[in-house]
Coordinates of N, CA and C and ligand atoms in Angstrom, one line a residue:
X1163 N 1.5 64.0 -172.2 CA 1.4 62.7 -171.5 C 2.7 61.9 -171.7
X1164 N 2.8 61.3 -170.5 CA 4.6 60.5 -170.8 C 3.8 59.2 -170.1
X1165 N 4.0 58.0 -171.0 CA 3.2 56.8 -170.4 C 4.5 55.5 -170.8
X1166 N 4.3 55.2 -170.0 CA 5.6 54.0 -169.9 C 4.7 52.7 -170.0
X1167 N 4.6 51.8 -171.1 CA 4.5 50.2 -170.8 C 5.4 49.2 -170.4
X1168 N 5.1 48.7 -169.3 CA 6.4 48.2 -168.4 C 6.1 46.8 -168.7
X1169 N 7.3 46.0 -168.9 CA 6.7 44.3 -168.5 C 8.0 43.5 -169.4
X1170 N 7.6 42.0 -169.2 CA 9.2 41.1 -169.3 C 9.1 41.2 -171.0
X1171 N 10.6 41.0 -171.5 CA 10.4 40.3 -173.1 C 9.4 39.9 -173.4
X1172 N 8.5 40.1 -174.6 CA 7.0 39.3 -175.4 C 5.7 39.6 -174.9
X1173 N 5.6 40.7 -173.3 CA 4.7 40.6 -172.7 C 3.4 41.6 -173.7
X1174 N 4.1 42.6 -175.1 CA 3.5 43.0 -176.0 C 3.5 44.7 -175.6
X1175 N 4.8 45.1 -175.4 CA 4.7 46.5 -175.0 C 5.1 47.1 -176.5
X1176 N 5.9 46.7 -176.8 CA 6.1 46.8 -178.4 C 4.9 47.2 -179.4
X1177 N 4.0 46.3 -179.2 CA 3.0 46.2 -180.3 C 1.9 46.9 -179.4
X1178 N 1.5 47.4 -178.8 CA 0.3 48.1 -178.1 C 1.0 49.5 -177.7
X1179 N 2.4 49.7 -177.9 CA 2.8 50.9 -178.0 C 3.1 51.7 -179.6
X1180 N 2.8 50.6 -180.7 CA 2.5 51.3 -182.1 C 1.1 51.6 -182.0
X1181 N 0.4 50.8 -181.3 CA -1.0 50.8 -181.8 C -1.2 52.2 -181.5
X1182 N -0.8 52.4 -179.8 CA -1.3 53.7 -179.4 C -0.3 54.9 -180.1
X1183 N 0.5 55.0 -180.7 CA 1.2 55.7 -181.3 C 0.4 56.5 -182.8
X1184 N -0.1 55.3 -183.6 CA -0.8 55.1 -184.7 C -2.2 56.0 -184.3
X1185 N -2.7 55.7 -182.9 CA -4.1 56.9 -182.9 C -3.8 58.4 -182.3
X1186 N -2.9 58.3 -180.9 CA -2.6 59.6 -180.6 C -1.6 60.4 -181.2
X1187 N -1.1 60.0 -181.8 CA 0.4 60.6 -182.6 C 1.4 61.0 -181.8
X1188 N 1.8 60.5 -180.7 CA 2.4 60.4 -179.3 C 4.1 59.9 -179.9
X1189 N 4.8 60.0 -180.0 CA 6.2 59.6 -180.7 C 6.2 58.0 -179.8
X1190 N 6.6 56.9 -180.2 CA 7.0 55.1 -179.4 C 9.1 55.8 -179.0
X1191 N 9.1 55.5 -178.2 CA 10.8 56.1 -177.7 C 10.8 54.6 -177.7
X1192 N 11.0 53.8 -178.5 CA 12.0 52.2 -178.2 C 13.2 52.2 -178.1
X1193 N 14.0 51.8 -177.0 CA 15.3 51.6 -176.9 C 15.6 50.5 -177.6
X1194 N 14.9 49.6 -177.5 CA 15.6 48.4 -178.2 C 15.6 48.8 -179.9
X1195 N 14.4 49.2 -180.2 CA 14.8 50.0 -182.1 C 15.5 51.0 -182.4
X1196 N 15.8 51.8 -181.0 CA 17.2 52.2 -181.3 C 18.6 52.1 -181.4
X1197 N 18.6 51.1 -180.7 CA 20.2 50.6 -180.9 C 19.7 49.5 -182.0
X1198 N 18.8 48.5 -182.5 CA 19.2 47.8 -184.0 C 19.1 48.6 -184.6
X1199 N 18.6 49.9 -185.2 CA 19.3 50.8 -186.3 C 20.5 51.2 -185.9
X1200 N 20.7 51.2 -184.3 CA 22.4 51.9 -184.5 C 23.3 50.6 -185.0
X1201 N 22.6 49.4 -184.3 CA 23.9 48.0 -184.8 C 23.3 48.2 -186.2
X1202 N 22.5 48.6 -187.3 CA 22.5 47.7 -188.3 C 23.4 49.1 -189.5
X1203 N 23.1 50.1 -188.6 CA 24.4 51.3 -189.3 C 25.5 51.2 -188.7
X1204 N 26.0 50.2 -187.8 CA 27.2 50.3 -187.5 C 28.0 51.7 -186.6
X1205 N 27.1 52.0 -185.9 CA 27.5 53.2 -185.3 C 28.5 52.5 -184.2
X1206 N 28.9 53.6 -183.5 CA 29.5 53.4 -182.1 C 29.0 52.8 -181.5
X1207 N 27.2 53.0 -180.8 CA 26.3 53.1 -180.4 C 26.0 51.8 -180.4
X1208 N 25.8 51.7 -181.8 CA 25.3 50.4 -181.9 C 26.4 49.0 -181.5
X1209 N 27.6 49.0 -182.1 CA 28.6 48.2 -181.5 C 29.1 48.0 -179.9
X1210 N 28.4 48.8 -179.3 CA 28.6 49.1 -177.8 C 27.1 48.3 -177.7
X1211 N 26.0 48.5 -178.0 CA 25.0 47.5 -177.9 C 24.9 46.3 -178.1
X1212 N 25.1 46.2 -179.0 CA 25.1 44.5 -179.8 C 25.4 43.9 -178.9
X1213 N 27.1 44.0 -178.4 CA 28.0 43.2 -177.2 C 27.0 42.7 -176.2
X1214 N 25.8 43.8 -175.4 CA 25.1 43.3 -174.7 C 23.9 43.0 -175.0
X1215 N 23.3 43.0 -176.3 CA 21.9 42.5 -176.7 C 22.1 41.0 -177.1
X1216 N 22.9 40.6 -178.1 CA 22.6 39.6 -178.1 C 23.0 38.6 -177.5
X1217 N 23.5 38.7 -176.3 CA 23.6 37.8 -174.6 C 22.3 37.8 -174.2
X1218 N 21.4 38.8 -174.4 CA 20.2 39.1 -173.5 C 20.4 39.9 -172.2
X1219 N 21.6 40.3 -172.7 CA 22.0 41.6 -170.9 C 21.2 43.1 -171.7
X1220 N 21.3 43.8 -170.2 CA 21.0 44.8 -170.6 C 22.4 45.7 -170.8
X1221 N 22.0 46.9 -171.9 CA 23.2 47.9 -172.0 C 23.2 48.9 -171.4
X1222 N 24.6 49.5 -170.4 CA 25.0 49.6 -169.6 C 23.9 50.8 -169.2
X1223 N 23.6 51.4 -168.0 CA 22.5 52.2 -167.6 C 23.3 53.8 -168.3
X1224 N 24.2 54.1 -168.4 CA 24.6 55.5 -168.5 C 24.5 55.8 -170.6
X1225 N 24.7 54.8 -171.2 CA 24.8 54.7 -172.4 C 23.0 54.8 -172.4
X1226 N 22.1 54.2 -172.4 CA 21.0 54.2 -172.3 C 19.9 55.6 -171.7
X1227 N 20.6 56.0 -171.1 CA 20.1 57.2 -170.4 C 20.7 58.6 -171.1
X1228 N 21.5 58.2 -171.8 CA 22.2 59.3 -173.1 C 21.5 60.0 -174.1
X1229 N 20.8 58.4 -174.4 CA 20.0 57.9 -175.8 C 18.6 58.8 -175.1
X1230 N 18.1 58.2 -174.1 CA 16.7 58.9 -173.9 C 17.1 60.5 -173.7
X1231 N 18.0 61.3 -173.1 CA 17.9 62.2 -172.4 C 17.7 63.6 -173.8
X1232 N 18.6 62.5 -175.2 CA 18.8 63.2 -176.3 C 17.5 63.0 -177.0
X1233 N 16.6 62.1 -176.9 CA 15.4 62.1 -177.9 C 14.4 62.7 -176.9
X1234 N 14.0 62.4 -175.5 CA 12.7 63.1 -174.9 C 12.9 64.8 -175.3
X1235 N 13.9 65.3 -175.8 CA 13.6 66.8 -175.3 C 13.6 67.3 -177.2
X1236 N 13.6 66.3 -178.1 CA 13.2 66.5 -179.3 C 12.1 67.1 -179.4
X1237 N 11.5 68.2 -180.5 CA 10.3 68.9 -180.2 C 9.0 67.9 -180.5
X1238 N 9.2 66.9 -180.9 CA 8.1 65.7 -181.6 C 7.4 65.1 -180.1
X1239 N 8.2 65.3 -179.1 CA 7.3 64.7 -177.7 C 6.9 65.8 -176.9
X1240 N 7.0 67.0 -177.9 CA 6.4 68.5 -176.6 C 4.8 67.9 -176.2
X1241 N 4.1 66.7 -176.7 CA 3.0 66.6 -176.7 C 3.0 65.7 -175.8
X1242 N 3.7 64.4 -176.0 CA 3.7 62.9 -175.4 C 4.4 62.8 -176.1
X1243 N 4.9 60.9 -175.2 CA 5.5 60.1 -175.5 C 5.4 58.7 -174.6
X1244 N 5.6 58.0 -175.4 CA 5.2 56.6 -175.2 C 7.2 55.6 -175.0
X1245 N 7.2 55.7 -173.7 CA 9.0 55.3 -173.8 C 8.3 53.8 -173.5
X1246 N 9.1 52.9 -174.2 CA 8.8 51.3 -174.9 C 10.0 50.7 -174.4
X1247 N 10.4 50.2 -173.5 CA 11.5 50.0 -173.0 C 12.4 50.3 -171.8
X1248 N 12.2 51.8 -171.3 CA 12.8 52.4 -170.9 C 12.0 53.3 -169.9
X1249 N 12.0 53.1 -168.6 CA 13.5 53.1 -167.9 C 13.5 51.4 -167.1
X1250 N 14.2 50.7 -167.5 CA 14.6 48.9 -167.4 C 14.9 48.3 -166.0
X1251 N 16.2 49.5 -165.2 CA 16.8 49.5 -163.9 C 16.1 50.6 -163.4
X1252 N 16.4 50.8 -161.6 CA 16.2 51.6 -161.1 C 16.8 52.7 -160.8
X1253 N 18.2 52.2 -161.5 CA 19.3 53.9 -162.2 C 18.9 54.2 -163.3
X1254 N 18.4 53.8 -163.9 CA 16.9 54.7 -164.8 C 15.8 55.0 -164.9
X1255 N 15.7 54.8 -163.7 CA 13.7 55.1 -163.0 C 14.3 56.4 -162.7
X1256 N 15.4 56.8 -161.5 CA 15.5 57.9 -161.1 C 16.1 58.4 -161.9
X1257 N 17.2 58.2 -162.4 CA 17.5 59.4 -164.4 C 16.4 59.9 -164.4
X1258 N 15.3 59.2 -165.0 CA 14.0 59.5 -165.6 C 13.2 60.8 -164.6
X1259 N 13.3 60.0 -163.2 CA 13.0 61.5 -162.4 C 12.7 62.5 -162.6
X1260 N 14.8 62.6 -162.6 CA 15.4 64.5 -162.6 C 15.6 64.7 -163.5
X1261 N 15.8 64.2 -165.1 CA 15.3 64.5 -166.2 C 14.2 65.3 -166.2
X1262 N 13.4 64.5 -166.5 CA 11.9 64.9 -166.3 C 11.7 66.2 -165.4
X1263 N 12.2 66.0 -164.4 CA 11.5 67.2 -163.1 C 12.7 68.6 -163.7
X1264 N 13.8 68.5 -164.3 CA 14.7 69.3 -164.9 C 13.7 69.9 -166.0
X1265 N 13.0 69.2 -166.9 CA 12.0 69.6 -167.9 C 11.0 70.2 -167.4
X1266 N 10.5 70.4 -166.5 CA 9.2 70.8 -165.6 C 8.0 69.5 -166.0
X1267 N 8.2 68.3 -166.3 CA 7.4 66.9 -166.5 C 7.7 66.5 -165.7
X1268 N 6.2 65.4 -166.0 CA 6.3 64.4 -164.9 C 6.0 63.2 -165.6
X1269 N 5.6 61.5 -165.3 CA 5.7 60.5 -165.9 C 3.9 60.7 -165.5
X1270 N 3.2 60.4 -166.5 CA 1.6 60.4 -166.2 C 1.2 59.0 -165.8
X1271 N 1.7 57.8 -166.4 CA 1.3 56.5 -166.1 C 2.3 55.6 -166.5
X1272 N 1.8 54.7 -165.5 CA 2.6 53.0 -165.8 C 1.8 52.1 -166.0
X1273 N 2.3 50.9 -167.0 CA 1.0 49.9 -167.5 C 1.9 49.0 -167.2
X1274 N 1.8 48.0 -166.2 CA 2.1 46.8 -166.7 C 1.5 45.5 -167.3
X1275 N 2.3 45.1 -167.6 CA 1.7 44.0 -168.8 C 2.1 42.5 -168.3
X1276 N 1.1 41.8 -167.6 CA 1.3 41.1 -166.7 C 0.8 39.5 -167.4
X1277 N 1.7 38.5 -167.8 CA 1.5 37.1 -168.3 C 2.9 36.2 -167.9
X1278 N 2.2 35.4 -168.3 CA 3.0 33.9 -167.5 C 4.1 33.7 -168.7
X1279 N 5.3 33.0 -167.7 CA 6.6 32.8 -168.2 C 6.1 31.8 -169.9
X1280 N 5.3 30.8 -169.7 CA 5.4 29.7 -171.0 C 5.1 30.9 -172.0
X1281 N 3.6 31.9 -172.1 CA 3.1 32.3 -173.0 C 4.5 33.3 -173.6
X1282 N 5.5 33.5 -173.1 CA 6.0 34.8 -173.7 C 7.1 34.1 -173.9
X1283 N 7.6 32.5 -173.8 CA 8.5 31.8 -174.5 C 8.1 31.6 -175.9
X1284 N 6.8 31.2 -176.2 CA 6.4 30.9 -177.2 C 5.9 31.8 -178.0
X1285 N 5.5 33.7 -177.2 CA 5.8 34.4 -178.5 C 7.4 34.5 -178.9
X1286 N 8.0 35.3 -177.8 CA 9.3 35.5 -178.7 C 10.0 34.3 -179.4
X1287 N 9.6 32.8 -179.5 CA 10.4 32.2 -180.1 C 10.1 32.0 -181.6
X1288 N 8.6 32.5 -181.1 CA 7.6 32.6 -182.9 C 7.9 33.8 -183.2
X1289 N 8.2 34.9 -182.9 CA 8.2 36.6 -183.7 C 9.5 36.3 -184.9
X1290 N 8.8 37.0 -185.8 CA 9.6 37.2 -187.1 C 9.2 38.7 -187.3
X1291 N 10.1 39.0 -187.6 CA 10.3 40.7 -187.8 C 10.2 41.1 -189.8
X1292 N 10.0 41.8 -190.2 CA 10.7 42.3 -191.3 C 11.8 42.6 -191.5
X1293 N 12.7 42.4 -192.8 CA 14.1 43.2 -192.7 C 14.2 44.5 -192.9
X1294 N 13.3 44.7 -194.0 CA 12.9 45.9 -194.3 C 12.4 47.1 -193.9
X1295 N 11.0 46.9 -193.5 CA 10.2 48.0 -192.5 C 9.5 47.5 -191.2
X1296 N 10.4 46.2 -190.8 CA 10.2 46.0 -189.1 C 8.7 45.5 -188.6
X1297 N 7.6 45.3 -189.7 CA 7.0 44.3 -189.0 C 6.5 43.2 -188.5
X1298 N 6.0 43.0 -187.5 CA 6.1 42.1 -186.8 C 5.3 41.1 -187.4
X1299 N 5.4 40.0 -187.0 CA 4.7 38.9 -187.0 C 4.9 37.7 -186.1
X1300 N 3.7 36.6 -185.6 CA 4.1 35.2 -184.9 C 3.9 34.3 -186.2
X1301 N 4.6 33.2 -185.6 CA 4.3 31.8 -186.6 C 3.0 31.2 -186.4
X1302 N 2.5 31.6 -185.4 CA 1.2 30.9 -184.8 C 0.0 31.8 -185.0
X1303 N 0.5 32.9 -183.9 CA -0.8 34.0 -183.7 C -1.2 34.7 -185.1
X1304 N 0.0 35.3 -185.5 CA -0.2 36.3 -186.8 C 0.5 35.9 -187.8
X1305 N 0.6 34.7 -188.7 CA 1.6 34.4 -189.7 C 1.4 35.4 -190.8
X1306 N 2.4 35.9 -191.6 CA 2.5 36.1 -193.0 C 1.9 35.1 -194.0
X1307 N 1.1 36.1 -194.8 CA 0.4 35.0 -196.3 C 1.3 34.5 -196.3
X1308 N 2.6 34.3 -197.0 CA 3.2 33.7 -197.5 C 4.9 33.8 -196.6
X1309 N 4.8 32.5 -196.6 CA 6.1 31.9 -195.5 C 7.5 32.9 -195.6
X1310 N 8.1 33.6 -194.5 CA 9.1 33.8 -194.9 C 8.9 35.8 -195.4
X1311 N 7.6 36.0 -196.0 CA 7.8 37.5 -196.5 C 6.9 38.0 -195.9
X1312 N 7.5 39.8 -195.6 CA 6.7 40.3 -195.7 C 5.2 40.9 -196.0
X1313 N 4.0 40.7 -195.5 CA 2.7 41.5 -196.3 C 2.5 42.9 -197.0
X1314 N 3.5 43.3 -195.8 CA 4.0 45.1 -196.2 C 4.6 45.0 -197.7
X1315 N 5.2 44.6 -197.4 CA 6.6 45.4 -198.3 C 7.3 44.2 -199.3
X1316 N 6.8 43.2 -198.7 CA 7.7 41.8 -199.2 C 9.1 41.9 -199.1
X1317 N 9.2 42.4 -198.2 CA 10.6 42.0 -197.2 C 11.2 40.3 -196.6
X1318 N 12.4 40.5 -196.8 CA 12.1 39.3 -196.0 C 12.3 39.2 -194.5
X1319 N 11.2 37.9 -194.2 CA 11.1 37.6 -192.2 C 12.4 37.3 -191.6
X1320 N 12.7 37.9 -190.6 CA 14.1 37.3 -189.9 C 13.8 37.0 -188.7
X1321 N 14.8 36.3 -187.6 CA 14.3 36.3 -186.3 C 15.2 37.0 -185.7
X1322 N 14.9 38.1 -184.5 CA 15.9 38.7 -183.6 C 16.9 37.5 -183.2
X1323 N 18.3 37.7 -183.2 CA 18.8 37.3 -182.3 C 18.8 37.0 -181.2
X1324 N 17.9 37.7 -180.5 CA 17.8 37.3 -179.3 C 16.5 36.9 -178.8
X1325 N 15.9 36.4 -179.9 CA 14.6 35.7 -180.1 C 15.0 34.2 -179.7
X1326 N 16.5 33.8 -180.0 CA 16.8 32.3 -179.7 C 16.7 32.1 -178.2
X1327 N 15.9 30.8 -178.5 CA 15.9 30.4 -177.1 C 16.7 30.4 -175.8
X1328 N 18.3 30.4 -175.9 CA 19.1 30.5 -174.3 C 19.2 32.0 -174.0
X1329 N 19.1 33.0 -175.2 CA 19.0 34.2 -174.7 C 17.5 34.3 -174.3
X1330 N 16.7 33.7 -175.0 CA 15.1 34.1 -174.1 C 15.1 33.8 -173.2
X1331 N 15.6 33.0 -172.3 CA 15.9 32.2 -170.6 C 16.0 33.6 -169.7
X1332 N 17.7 33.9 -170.5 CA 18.7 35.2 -170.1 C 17.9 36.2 -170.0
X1333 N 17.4 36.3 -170.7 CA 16.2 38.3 -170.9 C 15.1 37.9 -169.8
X1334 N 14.6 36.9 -169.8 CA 13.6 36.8 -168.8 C 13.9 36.8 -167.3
X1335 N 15.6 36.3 -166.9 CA 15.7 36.0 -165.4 C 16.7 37.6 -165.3
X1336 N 17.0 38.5 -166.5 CA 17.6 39.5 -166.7 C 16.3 40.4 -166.2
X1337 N 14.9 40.4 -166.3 CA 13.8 41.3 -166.6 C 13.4 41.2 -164.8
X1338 N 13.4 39.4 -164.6 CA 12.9 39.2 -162.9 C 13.9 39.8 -161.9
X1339 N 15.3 40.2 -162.3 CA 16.4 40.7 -161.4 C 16.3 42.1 -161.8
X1340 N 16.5 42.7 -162.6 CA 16.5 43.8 -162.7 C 15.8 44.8 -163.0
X1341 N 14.2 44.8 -163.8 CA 13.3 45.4 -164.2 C 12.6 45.6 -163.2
X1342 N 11.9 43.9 -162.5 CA 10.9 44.3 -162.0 C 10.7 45.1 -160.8
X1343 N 11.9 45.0 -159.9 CA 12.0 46.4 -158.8 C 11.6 47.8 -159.7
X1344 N 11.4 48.0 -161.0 CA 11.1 49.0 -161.3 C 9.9 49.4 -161.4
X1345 N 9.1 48.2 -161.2 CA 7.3 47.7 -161.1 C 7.1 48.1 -159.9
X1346 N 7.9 47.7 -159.0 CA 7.8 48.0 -157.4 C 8.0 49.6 -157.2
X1347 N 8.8 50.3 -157.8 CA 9.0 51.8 -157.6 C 8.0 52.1 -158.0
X1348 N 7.5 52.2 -158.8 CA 6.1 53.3 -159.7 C 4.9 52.5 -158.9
X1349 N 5.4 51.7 -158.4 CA 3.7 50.9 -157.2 C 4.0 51.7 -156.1
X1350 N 4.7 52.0 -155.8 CA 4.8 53.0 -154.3 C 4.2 54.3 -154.5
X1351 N 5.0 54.9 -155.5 CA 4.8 56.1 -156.1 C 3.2 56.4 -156.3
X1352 N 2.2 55.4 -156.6 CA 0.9 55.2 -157.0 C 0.9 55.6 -158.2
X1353 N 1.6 54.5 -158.9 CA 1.6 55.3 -160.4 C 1.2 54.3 -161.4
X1354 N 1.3 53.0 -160.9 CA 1.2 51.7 -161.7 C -0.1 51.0 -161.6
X1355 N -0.6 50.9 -163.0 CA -1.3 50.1 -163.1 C -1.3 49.0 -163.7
X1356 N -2.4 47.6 -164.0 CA -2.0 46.6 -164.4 C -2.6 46.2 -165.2
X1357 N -2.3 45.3 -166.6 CA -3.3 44.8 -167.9 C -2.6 43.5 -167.7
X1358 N -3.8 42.8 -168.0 CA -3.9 41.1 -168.6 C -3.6 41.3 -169.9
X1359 N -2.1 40.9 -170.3 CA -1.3 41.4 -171.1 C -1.6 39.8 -172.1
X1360 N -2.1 39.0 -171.5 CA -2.3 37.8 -172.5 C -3.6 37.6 -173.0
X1361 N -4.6 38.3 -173.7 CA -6.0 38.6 -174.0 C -5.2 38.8 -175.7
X1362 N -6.2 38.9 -176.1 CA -6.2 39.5 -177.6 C -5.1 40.8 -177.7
X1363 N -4.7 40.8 -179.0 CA -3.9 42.5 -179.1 C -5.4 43.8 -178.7
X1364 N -6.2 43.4 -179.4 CA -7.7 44.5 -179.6 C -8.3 44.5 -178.1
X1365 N -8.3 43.2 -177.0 CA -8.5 43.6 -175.9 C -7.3 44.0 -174.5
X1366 N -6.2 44.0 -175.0 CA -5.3 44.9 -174.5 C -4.7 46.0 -174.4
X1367 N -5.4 46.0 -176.0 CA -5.2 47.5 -176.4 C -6.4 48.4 -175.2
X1368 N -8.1 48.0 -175.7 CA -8.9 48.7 -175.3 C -8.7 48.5 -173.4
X1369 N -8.2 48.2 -173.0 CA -7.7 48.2 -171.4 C -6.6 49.1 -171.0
X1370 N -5.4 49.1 -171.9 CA -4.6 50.1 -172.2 C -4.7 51.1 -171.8
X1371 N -5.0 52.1 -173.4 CA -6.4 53.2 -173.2 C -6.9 53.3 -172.1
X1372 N -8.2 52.3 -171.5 CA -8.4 53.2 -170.2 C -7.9 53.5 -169.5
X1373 N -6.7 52.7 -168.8 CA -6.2 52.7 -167.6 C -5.2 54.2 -167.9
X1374 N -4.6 54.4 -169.0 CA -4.2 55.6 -169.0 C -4.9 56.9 -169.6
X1375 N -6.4 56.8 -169.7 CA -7.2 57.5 -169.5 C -7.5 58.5 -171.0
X1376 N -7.2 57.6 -172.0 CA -7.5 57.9 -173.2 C -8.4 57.4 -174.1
X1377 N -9.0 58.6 -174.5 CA -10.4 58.3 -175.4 C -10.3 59.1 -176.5
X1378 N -11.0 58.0 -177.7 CA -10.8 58.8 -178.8 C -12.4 58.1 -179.5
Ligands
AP5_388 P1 13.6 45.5 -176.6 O1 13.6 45.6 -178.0 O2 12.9 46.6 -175.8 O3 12.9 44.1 -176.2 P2 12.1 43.6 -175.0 O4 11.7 44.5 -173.9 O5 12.8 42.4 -174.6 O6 10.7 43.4 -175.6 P3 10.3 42.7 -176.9 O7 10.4 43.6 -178.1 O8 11.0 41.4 -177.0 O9 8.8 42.4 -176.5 P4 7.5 43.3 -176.4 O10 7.1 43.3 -175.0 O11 7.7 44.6 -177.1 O12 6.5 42.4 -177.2 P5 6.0 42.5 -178.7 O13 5.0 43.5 -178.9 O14 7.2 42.7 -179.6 O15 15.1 45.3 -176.0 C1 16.0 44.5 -176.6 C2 17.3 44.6 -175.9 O16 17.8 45.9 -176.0 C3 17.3 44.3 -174.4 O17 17.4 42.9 -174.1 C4 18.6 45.1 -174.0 O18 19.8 44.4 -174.3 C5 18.5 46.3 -174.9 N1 17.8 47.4 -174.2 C6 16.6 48.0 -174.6 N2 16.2 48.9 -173.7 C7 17.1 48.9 -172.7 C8 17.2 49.7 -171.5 N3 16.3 50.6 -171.1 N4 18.3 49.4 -170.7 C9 19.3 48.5 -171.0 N5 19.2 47.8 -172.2 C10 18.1 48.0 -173.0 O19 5.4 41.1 -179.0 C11 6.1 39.9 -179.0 C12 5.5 38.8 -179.9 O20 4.2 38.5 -179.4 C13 5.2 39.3 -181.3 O21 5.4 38.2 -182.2 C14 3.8 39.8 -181.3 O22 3.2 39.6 -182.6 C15 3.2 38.8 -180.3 N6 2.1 39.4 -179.5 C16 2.1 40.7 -179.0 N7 0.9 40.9 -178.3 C17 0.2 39.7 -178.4 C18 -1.1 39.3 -178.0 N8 -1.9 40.1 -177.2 N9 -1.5 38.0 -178.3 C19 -0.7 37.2 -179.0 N10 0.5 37.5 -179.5 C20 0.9 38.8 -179.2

């Protein structure tokens, strides 16, 4: 199974793509957690990223299509995978193609994750991350016992960079110009389906699941 959750910054493809990770054992392909481990190692990678993450641009389509082309054919997705990010533009809808059709795959489903501009200002401006082992949390919806730390690990909470507000503007009219024709591709294709991405996590999850036709 190769299932793509599609949708703008905050809309929760992140966090409904662990959940389903956590039950099918499907590998999460995040672009975006892979270039902050490459910025936070300092790789090549990652310094070629940063430049464009924290503007809120996207990084460049041929760099990004590098990154996936080297982890889909890893033996850990002979089963599935759940790509969390990617493919963003429509020079990486079709990468993803002849990739794929080069592998004898195909993409099994598209979910989009469909909510209004205010709700997804006010998660990303509330998410706090771990430093440590990267979980998430809101100020509002899901706070930490205790201000500032981790539950996990007692790490401490940070905010993405690009959690600040003028880049949240930027990612969002970044997402309306260039993602969403990628909504429109896989809607032609008959490939896309749609979730009320502003419900509970537990009932976005269970909508999820069906629409990509998984029972456990
Ligand atoms: P990336 O890390 O992929 O960020 P994003 O797509 O902007 O998505 P987010 O992680 O911000 O949100 P999400 O939809 O995963 O929501 P989440 O579950 O976290 O990309 C970052 C950057 O990397 C890009 O801007 C770009 O520069 C670069 N990049 C990555 N991929 C690229 C590509 N393919 N091409 C080019 N550049 C690329 O939830 C958000 C918050 O809401 C959390 O606090 C969470 O707790 C809360 N929440 C989630 N669900 C719910 C719910 N149902 N109810 C209430 N709160 C909820």
């Amino acid at each position: 199974m190769i299932i793509i959750p599609l949708g703008p910054p905050g809309s929760g493809k992140g966090t409904q793509s662990k959940k389903l990770m956590a039950e099918c054992g499907w590998p999460q392909l995040s672009t975006g957690d892979i270039f902050r481990v490459a910025i936070s190692n300092k790789t090549t990678l990652g310094l070629k990223a940063k430049e464009f993450m924290d503007k809120g641009e996207l990084v460049p389509d041929d760099v990004v299509i590098g990154v996936i082309k080297d982890r889909i054919t890893q033996s850990d997705c002979d089963e599935g995978s759940i790509l969390d990010g990617f493919p963003r533009t429509l020079i990486q809808a079709k990468a993803l193609d002849k990739m794929l059709s080069e592998l004898n795959r195909s993409i099994d489903k598209v979910v989009l994750f469909e909510i209004n501009q205010d709700e997804l200002v006010s998660r990303l401006s509330g998410r706090r991350v771990c430093k440590d082992c990267g979980a998430m949390f809101h100020l509002v919806a899901a706070p930490p016992k205790k201000s500032g730390t981790c539950d996990h690990c007692g790490g401490n909470l940070i905010q993405r960079k690009d959690d600040q507000a003028d880049v949240i503007l930027n990612r969002l009219k970044v997402y309306e110009n260039q993602t969403a024709p990628v909504a429109a591709y896989y809607g032609e294709k008959s490939k896309l389906q749609k979730v009320d991405a502003s419900q509970s996590p537990d009932d976005v999850y269970k909508t999820f699941k069906e629409l990509i036709g998984f029972h456990k």
